[in-house]
Short mmCIF file of C-alpha atoms in Angstrom, two decimals:
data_model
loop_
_atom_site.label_atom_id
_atom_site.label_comp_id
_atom_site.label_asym_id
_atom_site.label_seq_id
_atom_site.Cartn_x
_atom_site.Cartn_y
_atom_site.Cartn_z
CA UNK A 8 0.00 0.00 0.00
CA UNK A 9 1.35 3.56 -0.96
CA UNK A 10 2.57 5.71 2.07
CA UNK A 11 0.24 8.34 2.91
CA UNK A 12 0.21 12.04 2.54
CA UNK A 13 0.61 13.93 5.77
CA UNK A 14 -1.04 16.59 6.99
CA UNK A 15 1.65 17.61 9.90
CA UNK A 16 -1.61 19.62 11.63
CA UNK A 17 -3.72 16.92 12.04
CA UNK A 18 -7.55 16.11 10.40
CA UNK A 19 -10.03 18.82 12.39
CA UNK A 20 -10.09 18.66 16.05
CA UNK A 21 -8.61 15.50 16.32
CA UNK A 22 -5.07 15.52 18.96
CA UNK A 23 -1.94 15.66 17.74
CA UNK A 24 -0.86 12.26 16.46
CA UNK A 25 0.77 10.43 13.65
CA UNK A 26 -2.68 8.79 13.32
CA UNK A 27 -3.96 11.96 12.87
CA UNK A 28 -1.42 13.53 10.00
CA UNK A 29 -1.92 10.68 7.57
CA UNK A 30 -5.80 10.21 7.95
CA UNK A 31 -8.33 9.41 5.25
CA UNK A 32 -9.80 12.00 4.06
CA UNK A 33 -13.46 12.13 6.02
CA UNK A 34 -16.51 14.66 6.29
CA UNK A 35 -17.37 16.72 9.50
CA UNK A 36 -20.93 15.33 10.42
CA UNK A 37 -22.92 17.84 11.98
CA UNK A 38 -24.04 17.89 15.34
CA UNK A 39 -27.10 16.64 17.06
CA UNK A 40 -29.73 19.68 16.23
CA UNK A 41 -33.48 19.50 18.11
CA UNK A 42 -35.59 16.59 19.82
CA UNK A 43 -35.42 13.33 17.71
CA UNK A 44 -37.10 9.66 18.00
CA UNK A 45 -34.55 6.75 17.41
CA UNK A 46 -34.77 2.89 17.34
CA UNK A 47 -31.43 2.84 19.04
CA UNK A 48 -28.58 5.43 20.49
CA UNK A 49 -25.20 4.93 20.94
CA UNK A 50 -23.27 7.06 22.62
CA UNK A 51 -19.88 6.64 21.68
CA UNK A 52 -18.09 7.31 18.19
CA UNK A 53 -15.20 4.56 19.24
CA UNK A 54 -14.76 1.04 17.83
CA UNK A 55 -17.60 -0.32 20.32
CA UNK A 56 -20.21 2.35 19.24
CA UNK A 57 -19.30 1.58 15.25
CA UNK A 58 -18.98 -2.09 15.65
CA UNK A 59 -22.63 -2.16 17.36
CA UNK A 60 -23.74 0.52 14.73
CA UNK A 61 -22.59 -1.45 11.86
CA UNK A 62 -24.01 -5.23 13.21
CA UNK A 63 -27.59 -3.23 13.61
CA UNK A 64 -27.30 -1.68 10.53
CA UNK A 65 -27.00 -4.82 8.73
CA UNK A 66 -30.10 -5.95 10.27
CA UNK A 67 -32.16 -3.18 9.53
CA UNK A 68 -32.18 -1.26 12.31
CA UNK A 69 -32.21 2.77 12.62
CA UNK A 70 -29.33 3.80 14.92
CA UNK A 71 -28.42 7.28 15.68
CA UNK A 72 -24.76 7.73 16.89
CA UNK A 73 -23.81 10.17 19.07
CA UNK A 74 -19.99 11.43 19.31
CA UNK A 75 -18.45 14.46 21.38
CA UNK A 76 -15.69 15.05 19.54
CA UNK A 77 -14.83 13.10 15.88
CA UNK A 78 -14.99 9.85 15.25
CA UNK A 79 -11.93 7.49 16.48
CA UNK A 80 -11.51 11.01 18.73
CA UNK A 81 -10.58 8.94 22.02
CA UNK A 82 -8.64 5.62 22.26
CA UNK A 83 -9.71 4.14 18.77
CA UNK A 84 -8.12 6.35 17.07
CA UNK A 85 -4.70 6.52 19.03
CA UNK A 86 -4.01 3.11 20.15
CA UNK A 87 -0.94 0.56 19.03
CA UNK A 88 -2.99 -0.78 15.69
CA UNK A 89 -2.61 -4.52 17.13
CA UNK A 90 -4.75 -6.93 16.63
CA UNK A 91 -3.59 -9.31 19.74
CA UNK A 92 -6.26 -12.24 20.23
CA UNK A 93 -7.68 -12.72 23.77
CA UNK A 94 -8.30 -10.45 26.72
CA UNK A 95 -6.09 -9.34 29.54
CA UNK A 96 -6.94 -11.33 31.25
CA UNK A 97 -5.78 -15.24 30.61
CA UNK A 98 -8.14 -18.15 29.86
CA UNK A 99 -6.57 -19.67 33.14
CA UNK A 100 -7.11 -17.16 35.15
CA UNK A 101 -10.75 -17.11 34.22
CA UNK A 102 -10.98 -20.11 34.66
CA UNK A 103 -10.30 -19.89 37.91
CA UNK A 104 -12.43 -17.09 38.97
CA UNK A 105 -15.60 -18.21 36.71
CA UNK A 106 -15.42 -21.82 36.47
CA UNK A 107 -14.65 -23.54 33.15
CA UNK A 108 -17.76 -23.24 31.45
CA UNK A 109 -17.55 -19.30 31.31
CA UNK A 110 -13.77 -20.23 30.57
CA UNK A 111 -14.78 -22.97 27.68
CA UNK A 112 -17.49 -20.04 26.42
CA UNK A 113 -14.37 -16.61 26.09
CA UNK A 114 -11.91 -19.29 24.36
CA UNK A 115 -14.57 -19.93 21.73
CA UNK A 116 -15.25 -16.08 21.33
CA UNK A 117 -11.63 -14.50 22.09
CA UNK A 118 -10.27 -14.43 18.27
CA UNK A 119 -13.87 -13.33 16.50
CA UNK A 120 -13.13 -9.96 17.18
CA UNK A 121 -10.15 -9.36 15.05
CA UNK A 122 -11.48 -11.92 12.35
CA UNK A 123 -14.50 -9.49 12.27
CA UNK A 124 -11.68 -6.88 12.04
CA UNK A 125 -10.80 -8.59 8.70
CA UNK A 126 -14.16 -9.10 7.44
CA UNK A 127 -15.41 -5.35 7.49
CA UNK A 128 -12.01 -4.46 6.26
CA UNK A 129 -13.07 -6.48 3.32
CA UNK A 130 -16.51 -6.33 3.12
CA UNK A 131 -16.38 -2.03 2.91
CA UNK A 132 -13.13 -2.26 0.85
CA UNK A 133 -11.71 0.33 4.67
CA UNK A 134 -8.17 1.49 3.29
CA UNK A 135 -6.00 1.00 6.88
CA UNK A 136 -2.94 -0.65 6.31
CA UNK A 137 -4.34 -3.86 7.60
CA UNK A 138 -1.51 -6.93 7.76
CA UNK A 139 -1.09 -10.15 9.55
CA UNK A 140 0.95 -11.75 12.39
CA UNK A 141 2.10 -10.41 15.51
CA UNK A 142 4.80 -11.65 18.00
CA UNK A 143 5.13 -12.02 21.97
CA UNK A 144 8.77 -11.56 22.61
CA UNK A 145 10.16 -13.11 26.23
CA UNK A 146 13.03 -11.83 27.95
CA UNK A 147 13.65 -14.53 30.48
CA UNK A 148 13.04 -18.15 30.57
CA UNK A 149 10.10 -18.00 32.53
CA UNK A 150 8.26 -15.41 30.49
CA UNK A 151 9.41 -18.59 27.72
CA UNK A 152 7.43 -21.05 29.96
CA UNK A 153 4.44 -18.47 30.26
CA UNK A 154 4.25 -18.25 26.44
CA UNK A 155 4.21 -22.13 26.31
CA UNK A 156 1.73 -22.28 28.44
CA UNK A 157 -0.44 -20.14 27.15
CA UNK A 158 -0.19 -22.06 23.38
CA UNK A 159 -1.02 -25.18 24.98
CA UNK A 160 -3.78 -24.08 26.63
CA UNK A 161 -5.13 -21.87 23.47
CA UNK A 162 -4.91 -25.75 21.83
CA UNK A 163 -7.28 -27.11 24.22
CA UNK A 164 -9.84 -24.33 23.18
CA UNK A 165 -9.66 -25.11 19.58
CA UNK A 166 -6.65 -22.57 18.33
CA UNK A 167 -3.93 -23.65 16.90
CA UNK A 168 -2.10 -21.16 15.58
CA UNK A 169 0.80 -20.06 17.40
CA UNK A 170 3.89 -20.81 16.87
CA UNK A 171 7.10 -20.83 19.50
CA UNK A 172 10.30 -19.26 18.50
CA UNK A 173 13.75 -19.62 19.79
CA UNK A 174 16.52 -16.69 19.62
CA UNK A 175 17.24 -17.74 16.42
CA UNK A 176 14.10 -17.86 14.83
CA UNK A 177 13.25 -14.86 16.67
CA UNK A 178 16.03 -13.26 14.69
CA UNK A 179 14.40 -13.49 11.33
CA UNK A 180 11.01 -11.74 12.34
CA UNK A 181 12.83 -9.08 14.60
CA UNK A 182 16.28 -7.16 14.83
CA UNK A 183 16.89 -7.43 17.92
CA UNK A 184 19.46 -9.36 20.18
CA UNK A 185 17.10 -7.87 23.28
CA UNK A 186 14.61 -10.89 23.68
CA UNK A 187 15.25 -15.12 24.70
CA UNK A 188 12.66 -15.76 22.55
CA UNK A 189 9.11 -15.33 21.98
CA UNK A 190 5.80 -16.73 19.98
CA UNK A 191 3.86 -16.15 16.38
CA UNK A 192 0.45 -15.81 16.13
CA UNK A 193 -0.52 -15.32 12.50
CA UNK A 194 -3.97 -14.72 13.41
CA UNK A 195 -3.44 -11.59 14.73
CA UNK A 196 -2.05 -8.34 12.71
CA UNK A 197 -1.94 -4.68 12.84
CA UNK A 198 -3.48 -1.77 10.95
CA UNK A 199 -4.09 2.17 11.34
CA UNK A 200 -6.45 2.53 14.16
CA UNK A 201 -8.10 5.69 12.99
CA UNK A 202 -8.45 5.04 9.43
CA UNK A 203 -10.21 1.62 10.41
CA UNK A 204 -12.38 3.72 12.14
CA UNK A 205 -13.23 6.15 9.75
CA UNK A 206 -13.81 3.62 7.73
CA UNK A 207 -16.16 1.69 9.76
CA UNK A 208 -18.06 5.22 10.08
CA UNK A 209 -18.60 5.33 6.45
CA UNK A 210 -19.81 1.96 6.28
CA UNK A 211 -22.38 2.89 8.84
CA UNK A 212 -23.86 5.86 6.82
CA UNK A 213 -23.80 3.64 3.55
CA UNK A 214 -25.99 1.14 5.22
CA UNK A 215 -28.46 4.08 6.83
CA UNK A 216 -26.71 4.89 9.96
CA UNK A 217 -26.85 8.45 11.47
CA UNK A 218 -23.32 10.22 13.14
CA UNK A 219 -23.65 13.63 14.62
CA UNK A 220 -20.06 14.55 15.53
CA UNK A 221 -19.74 17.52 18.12
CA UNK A 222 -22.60 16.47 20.48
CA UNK A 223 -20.97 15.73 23.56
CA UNK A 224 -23.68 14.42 25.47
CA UNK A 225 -24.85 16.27 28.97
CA UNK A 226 -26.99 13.95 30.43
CA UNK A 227 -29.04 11.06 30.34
CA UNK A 228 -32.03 10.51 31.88
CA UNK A 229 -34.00 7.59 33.49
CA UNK A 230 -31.27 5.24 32.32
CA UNK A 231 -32.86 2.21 33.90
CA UNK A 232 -36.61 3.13 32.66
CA UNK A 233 -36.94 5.01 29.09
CA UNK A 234 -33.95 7.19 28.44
CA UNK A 235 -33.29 10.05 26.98
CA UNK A 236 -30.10 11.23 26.20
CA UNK A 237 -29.41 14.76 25.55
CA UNK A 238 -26.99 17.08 23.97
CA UNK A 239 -26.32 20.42 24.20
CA UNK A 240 -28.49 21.34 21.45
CA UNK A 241 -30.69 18.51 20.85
CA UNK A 242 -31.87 15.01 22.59
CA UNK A 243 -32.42 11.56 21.60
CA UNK A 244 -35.25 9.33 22.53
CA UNK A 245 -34.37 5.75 21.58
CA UNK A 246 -36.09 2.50 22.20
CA UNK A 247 -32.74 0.99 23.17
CA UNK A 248 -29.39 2.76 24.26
CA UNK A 249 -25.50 1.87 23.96
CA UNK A 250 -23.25 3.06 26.09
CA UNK A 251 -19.48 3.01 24.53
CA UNK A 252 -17.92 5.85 26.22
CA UNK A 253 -15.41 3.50 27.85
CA UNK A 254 -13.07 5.98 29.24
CA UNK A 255 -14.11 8.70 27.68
CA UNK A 256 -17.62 8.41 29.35
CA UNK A 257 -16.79 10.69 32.31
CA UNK A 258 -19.20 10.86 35.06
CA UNK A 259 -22.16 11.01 32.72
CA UNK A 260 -23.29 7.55 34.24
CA UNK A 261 -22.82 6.90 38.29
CA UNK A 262 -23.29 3.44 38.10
CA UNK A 263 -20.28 2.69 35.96
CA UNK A 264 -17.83 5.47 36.39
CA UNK A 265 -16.30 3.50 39.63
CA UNK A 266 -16.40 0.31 37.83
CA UNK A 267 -13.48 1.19 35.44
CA UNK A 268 -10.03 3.48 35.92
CA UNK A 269 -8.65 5.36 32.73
CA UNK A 270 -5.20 4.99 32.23
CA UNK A 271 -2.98 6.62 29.43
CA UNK A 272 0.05 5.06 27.53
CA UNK A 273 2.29 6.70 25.48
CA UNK A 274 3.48 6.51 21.56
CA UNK A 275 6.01 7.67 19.14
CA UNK A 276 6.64 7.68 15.61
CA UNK A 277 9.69 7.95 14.37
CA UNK A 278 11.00 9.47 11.38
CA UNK A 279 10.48 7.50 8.07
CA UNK A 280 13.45 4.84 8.40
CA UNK A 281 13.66 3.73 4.92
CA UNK A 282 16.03 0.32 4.24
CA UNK A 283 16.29 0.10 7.74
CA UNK A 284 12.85 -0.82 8.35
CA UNK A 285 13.54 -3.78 6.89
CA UNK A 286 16.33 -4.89 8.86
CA UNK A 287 14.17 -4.02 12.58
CA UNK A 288 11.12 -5.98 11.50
CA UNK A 289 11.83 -8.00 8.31
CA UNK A 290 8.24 -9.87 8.88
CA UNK A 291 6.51 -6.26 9.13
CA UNK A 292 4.59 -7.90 11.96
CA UNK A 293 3.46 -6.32 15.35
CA UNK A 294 5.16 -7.42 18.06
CA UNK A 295 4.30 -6.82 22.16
CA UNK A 296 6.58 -8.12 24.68
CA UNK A 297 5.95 -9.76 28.08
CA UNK A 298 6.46 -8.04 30.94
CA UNK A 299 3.12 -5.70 33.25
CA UNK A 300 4.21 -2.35 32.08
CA UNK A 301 5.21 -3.69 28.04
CA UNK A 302 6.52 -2.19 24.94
CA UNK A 303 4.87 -2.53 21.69
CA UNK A 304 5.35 -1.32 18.05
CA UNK A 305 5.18 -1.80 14.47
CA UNK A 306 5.73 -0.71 11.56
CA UNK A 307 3.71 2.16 9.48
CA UNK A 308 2.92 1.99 6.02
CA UNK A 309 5.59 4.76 4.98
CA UNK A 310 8.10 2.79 7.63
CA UNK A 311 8.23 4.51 10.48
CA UNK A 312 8.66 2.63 14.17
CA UNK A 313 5.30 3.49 15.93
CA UNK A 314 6.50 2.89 19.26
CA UNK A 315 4.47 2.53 22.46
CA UNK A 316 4.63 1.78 26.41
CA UNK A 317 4.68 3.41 29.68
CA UNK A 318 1.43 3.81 31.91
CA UNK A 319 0.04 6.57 33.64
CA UNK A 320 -3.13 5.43 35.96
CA UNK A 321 -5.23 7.77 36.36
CA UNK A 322 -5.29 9.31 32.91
CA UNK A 323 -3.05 11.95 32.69
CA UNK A 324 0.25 12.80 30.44
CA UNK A 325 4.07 12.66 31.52
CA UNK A 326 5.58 15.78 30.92
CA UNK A 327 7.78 14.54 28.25
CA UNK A 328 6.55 11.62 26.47
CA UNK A 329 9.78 11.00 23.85
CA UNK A 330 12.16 11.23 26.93
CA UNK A 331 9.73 8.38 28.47
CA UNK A 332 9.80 5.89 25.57
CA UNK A 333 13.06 6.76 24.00
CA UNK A 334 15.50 5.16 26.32
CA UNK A 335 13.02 2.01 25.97
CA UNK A 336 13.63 2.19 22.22
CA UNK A 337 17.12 2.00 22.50
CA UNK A 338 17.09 -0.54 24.41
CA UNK A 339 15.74 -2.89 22.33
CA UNK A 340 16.96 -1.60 19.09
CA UNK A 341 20.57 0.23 19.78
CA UNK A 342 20.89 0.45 16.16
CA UNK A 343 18.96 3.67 16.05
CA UNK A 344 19.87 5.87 18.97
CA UNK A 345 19.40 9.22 17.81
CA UNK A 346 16.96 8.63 15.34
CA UNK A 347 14.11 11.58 14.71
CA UNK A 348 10.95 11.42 16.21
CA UNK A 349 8.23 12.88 14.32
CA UNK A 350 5.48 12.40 15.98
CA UNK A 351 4.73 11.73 20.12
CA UNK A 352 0.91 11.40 21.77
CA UNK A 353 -0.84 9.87 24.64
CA UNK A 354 -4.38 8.28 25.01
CA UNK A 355 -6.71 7.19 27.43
CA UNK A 356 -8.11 3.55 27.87
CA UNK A 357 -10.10 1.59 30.97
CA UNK A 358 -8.90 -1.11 33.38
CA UNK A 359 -11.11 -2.71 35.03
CA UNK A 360 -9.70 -4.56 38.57
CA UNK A 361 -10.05 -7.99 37.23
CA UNK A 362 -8.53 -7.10 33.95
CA UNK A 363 -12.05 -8.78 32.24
CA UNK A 364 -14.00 -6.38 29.97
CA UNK A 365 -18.02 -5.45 31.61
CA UNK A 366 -20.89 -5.97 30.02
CA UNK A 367 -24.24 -5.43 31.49
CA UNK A 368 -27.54 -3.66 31.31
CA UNK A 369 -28.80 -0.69 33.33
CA UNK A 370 -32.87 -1.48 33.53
CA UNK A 371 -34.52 -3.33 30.77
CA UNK A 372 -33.21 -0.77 27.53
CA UNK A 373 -29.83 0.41 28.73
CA UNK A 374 -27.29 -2.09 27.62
CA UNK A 375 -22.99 -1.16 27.87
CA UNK A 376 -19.60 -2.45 27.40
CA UNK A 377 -16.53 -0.90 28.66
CA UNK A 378 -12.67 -1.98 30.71
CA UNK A 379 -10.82 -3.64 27.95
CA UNK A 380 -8.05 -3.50 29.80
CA UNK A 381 -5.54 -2.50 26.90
CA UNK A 382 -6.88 -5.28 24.77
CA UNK A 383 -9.67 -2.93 23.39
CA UNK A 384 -9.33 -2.94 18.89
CA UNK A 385 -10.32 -6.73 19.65
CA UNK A 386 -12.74 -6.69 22.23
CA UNK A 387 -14.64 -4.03 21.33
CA UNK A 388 -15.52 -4.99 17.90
CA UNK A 389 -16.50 -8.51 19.54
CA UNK A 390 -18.06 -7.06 22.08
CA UNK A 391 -19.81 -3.67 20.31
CA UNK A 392 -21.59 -6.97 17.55
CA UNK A 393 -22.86 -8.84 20.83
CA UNK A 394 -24.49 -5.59 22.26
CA UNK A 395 -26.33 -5.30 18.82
CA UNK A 396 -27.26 -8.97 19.00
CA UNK A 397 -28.85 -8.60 22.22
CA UNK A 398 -30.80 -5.09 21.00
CA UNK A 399 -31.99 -7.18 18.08
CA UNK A 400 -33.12 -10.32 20.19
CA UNK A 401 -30.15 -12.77 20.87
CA UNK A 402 -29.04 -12.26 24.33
CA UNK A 403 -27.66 -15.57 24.10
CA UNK A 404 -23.84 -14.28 24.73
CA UNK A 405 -24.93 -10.67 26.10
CA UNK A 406 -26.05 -13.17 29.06
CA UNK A 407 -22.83 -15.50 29.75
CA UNK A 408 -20.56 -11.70 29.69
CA UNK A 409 -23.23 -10.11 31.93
CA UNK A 410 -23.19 -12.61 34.33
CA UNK A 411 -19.61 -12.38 34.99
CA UNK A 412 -19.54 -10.19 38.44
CA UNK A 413 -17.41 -7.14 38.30
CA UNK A 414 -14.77 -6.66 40.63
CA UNK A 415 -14.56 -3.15 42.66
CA UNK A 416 -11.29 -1.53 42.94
CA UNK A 417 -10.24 -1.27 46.85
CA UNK A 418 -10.75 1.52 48.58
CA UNK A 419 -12.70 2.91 46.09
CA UNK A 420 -12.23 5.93 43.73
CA UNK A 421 -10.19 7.80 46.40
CA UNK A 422 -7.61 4.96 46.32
CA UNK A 423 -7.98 3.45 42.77
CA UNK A 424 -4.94 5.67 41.30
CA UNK A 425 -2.29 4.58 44.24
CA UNK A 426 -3.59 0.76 44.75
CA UNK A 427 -2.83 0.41 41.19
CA UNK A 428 0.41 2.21 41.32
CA UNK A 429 1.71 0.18 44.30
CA UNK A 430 0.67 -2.96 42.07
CA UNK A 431 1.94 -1.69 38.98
CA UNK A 432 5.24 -1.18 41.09
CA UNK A 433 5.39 -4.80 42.45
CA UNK A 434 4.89 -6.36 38.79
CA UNK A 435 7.59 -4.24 37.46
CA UNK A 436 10.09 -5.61 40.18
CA UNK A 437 8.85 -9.38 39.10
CA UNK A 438 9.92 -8.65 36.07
CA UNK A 439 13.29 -6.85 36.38
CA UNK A 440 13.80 -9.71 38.90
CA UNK A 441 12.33 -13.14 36.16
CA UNK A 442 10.07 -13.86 39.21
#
């Protein structure tokens, strides 16, 4: 695919990122203007509110879709571009918790959402750079054992289709002498985050959908009985509603805003590398190593090192987010200390406590999804299409995801930010230690 054009000041209101510069090309969509019926709301311009959108679309339904900035504004349109299969958290450990049916149930469902990924991509011809494969790098031997583990136990839920590498065949996907080893999964892939979600917004429209951009949403009311959700300048009535604010959702809704904590993590994008590319990731596959707080980058279509890591709980910026991620970069790929870095933003996603995304319904009409956990281009296309299954009828997986209790952070909101620190701190120290 050709490299794009840039546009060094971004595409409307959207922040500052590479993502940003070398968008599609995409129309403003007005805001929300007067009272209006709808068969269904979603609030939420993100890949949960378009995946929903586009699965009730299909079936005939009339959706209005409600966004307070741009489409792809929030984490959709600044995250990695990885399509990793699975959730945070691990098939064992929900086993554990949930029992094995609920476990047996997420290992059918786990890899649907980034082969639904690939089948809008190609159903709506959605230019984003989409390609296959990405890579868990190790760096000791028990991250090695971890990986295994985790590939035999995929097998026992039906997928098959990782592969383990040793240093040496490590070497031809990656150009780096950093990692022990690590494992393929061809299944998975990257792509430009905010052109697959313009994208998926133009698909919408095509098949009758409704976006008002701009119409940041002020309040909603009787959530549990017959909401209405209104706008600055205008309100919805809908039959049903979505909620896919995730993060970015604020304290619009009491009843989920302690349920979740927004973190941010960090990106680069380095100046175009030309031949060198090549010799970094040879494979041009994604690749995400090991470790709590992880690194992860790829390649862009013009060959720059998008380059990501760091957290921040809580949600807000470091001060300097190339002085943050730079020294990381070097470490695993010496080769280009000094190189230019074009480009440098931060994003906001949602943790929840257990690391398992929520699902639920607030009264009979209400229905949301939200705490991916950092797994979110995956599970929130899977989880925005079972939303719109169980507005059209099928609750039959809405059910099994609803049912799985949500976990409250201790000490509440007060404490959420320094709990997790403290934890975030004891995981790092695992992991400089190979514990």
């Amino acid at each position: 695919m050709s490299a794009p054009v840039l546009n060094p000041a971004g595409t409307g209101a959207y922040p500052a990122s590479y993502y940003a510069a070398s968008a599609n090309p995409a129309p403003e969509r007005p805001p929300l203007e007067g009272d209006v019926a709808a068969e269904v709301c979603i609030v939420g311009g993100g890949f949960t509110g378009l995946s929903a959108g586009i699965e009730l679309a299909e079936r005939g339904h009339k959706v209005v879709l409600l966004e307070g900035a741009r489409i792809g504004w929030g984490a959709s349109g600044r995250n990695g571009g990885q399509i990793v299969n699975g959730l945070n958290a691990s098939l064992e450990t929900i086993t554990a918790r949930y029992g094995r049916e609920t476990a047996d149930f997420v290992g059918k469902v786990v890899q649907e959402g980034g082969a639904l990924i690939r089948e809008r991509v190609a159903r709506y011809a959605i230019a984003c750079d989409l390609k296959d494969g990405n890579i868990f790098t190790a760096f000791t031997a028990r991250q090695m054992k971890d990986l295994e583990a985790k590939q035999a136990l995929w097998r026992r839920h039906g997928h098959d289709n990782f592969e383990m590498l040793d240093r040496a065949a490590l070497r031809r996907h990656l150009g780096s002498d950093a990692y022990l080893g690590g494992m393929l999964d061809r299944s998975g892939g990257h792509m430009h985050p905010l052109n697959l979600a313009l994208g998926e917004a133009a698909a919408f429209e095509r098949l009758g959908g409704v976006i008002h951009e701009a119409s940041m949403v002020t309040a909603i009311e009787d959530v549990a009985g017959s909401p209405v959700v209104r706008t600055a300048r205008g309100s919805v009535r809908p039959e049903a509603l979505i909620l896919g604010g995730n993060a970015y959702l604020g304290h619009l809704v009491p009843e989920l805003e302690d349920r979740i904590m927004p973190f941010s993590t960090q990106m680069i994008a380095t100046e175009p590398l030309g031949a060198r590319a090549a010799e970094i990731l040879p494979s041009d596959m994604c690749v995400e190593d090991m470790r709590y707080v992880l690194d992860y980058y790829r390649l862009s279509a013009d060959r720059r090192l998008l380059f990501g890591g760091g957290t921040v709980y809580g949600g807000t910026d470091p001060a300097d987010i190339k002085a943050k991620l730079l020294p990381a970069l070097g470490r695993i790929f010496p080769g280009l200390a000094g190189v230019g870095v074009d480009f440098a933003w931060s994003g906001n996603c949602a943790i929840s406590f257990s690391r398992v995304p929520q699902m639920g319904r607030l009264g009979a009409r209400s229905y949301f999804a939200q705490g991916y956990s950092g797994h979110g281009v995956v599970g929130s296309h899977l989880f925005g299409r079972i939303l719109a299954q169980a507005v059209d009828g099928d609750r039959s997986r809405f059910d099994v995801f609803a049912a799985v209790p949500w976990i409250p952070f201790p000490g509440g909101r007060r404490f959420a930010v320094p709990y997790s620190m403290v934890g975030s701190w004891w995981y790092m120290l695992r992991d400089r230690l190979g514990v």
